[in-house]
XYZ file of N, CA and C in Angstrom:
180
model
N -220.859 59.566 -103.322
C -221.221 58.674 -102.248
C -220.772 57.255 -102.601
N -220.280 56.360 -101.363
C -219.861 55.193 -101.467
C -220.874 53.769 -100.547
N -220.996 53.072 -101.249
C -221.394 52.171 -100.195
C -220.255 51.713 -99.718
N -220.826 50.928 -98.314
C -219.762 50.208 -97.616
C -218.792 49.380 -98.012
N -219.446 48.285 -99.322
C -218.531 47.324 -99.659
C -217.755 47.887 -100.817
N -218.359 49.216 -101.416
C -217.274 49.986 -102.436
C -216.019 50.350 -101.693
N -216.226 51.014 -100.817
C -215.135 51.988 -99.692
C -214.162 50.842 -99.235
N -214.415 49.372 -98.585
C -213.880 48.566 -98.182
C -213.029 47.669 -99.109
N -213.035 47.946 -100.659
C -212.583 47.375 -101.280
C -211.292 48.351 -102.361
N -211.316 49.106 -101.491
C -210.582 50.664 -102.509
C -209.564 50.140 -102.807
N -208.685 50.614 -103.463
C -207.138 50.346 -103.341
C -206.734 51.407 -103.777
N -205.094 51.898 -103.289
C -204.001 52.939 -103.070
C -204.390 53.327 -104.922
N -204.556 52.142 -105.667
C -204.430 53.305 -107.123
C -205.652 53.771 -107.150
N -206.992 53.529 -106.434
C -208.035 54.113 -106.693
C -208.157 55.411 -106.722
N -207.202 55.918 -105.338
C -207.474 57.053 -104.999
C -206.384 58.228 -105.955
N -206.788 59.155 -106.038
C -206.156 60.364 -106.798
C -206.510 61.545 -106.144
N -205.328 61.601 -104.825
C -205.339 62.772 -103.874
C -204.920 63.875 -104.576
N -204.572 64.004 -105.254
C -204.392 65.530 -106.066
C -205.370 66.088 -107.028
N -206.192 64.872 -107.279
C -207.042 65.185 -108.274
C -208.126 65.462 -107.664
N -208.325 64.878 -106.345
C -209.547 65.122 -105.288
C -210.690 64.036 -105.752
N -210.330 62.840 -106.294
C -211.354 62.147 -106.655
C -210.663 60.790 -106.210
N -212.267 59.691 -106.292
C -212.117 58.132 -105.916
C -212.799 57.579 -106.640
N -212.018 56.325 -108.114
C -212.349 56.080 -108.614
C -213.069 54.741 -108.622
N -213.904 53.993 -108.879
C -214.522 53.091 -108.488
C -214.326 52.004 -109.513
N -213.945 51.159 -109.520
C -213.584 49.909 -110.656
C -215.108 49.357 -110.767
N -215.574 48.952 -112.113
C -216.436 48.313 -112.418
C -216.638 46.938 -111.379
N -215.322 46.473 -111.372
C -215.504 45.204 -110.823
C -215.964 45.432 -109.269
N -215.635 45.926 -108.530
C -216.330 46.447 -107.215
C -217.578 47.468 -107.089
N -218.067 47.611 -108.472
C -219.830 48.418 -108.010
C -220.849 47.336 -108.352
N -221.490 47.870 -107.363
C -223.065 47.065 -107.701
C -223.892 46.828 -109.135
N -223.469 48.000 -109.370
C -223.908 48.206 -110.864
C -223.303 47.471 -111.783
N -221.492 47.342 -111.784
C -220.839 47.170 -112.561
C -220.513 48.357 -113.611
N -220.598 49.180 -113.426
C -220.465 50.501 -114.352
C -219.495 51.163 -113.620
N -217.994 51.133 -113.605
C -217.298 52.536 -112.824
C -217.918 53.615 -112.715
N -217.079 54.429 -111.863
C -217.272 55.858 -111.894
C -216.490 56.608 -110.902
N -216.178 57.660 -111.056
C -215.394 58.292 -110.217
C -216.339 59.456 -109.322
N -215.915 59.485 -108.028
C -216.381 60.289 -106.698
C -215.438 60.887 -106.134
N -216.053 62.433 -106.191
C -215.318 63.520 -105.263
C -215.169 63.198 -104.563
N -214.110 63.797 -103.804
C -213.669 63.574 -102.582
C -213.569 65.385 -101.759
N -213.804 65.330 -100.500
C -213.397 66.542 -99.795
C -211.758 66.791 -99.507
N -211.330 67.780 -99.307
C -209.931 68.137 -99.235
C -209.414 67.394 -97.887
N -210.648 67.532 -96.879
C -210.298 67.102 -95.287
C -210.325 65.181 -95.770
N -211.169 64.639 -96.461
C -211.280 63.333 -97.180
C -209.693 62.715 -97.335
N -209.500 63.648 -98.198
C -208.059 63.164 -99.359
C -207.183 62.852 -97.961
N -207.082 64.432 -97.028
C -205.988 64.242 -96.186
C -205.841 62.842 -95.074
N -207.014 62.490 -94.950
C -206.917 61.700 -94.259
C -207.133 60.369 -94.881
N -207.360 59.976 -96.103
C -206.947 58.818 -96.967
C -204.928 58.779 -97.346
N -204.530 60.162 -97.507
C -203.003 60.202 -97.580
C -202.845 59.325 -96.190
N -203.116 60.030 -95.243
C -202.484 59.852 -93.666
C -202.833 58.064 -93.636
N -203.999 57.787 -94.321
C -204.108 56.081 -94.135
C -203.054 55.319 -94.763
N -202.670 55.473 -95.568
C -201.932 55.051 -96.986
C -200.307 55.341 -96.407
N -199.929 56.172 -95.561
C -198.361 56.424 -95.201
C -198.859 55.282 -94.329
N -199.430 55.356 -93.622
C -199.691 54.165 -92.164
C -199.390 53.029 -92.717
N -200.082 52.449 -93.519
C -200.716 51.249 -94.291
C -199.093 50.643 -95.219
N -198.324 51.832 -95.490
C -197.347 51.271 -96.770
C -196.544 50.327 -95.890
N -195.939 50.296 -94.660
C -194.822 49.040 -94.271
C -195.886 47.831 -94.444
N -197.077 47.800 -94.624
C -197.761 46.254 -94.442
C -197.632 45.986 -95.727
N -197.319 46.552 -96.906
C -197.228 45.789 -98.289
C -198.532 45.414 -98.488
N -199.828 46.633 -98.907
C -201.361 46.010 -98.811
C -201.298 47.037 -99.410
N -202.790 46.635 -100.536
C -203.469 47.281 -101.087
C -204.922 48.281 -100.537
């Protein structure tokens, strides 16, 4: 599970669509403690599908 301002702050290396996980940088948790979160298969596909969209804007 993600909070809002975790999810809103992701970036393209966070994610590891093959690995099926979303890793969370210390510096963006509440806690300050990383950690990595499953992801669903239907998840991944549609974080890929964001990320092809997203690549002509040159953004993280």
């Amino acid at each position: 599970m993600l909070r809002i301002d975790e999810a809103l702050t992701l970036r393209k290396q966070d994610v590891n669509i093959m690995a099926g996980h979303v890793t969370l940088r210390k510096e963006i948790v509440k806690t300050r403690k990383g950690r990595t979160v499953p992801i669903t298969k239907r998840t991944a596909k549609l974080m890929q599908e964001l990320i092809n969209e997203t690549e002509d804007f040159d953004s993280d």
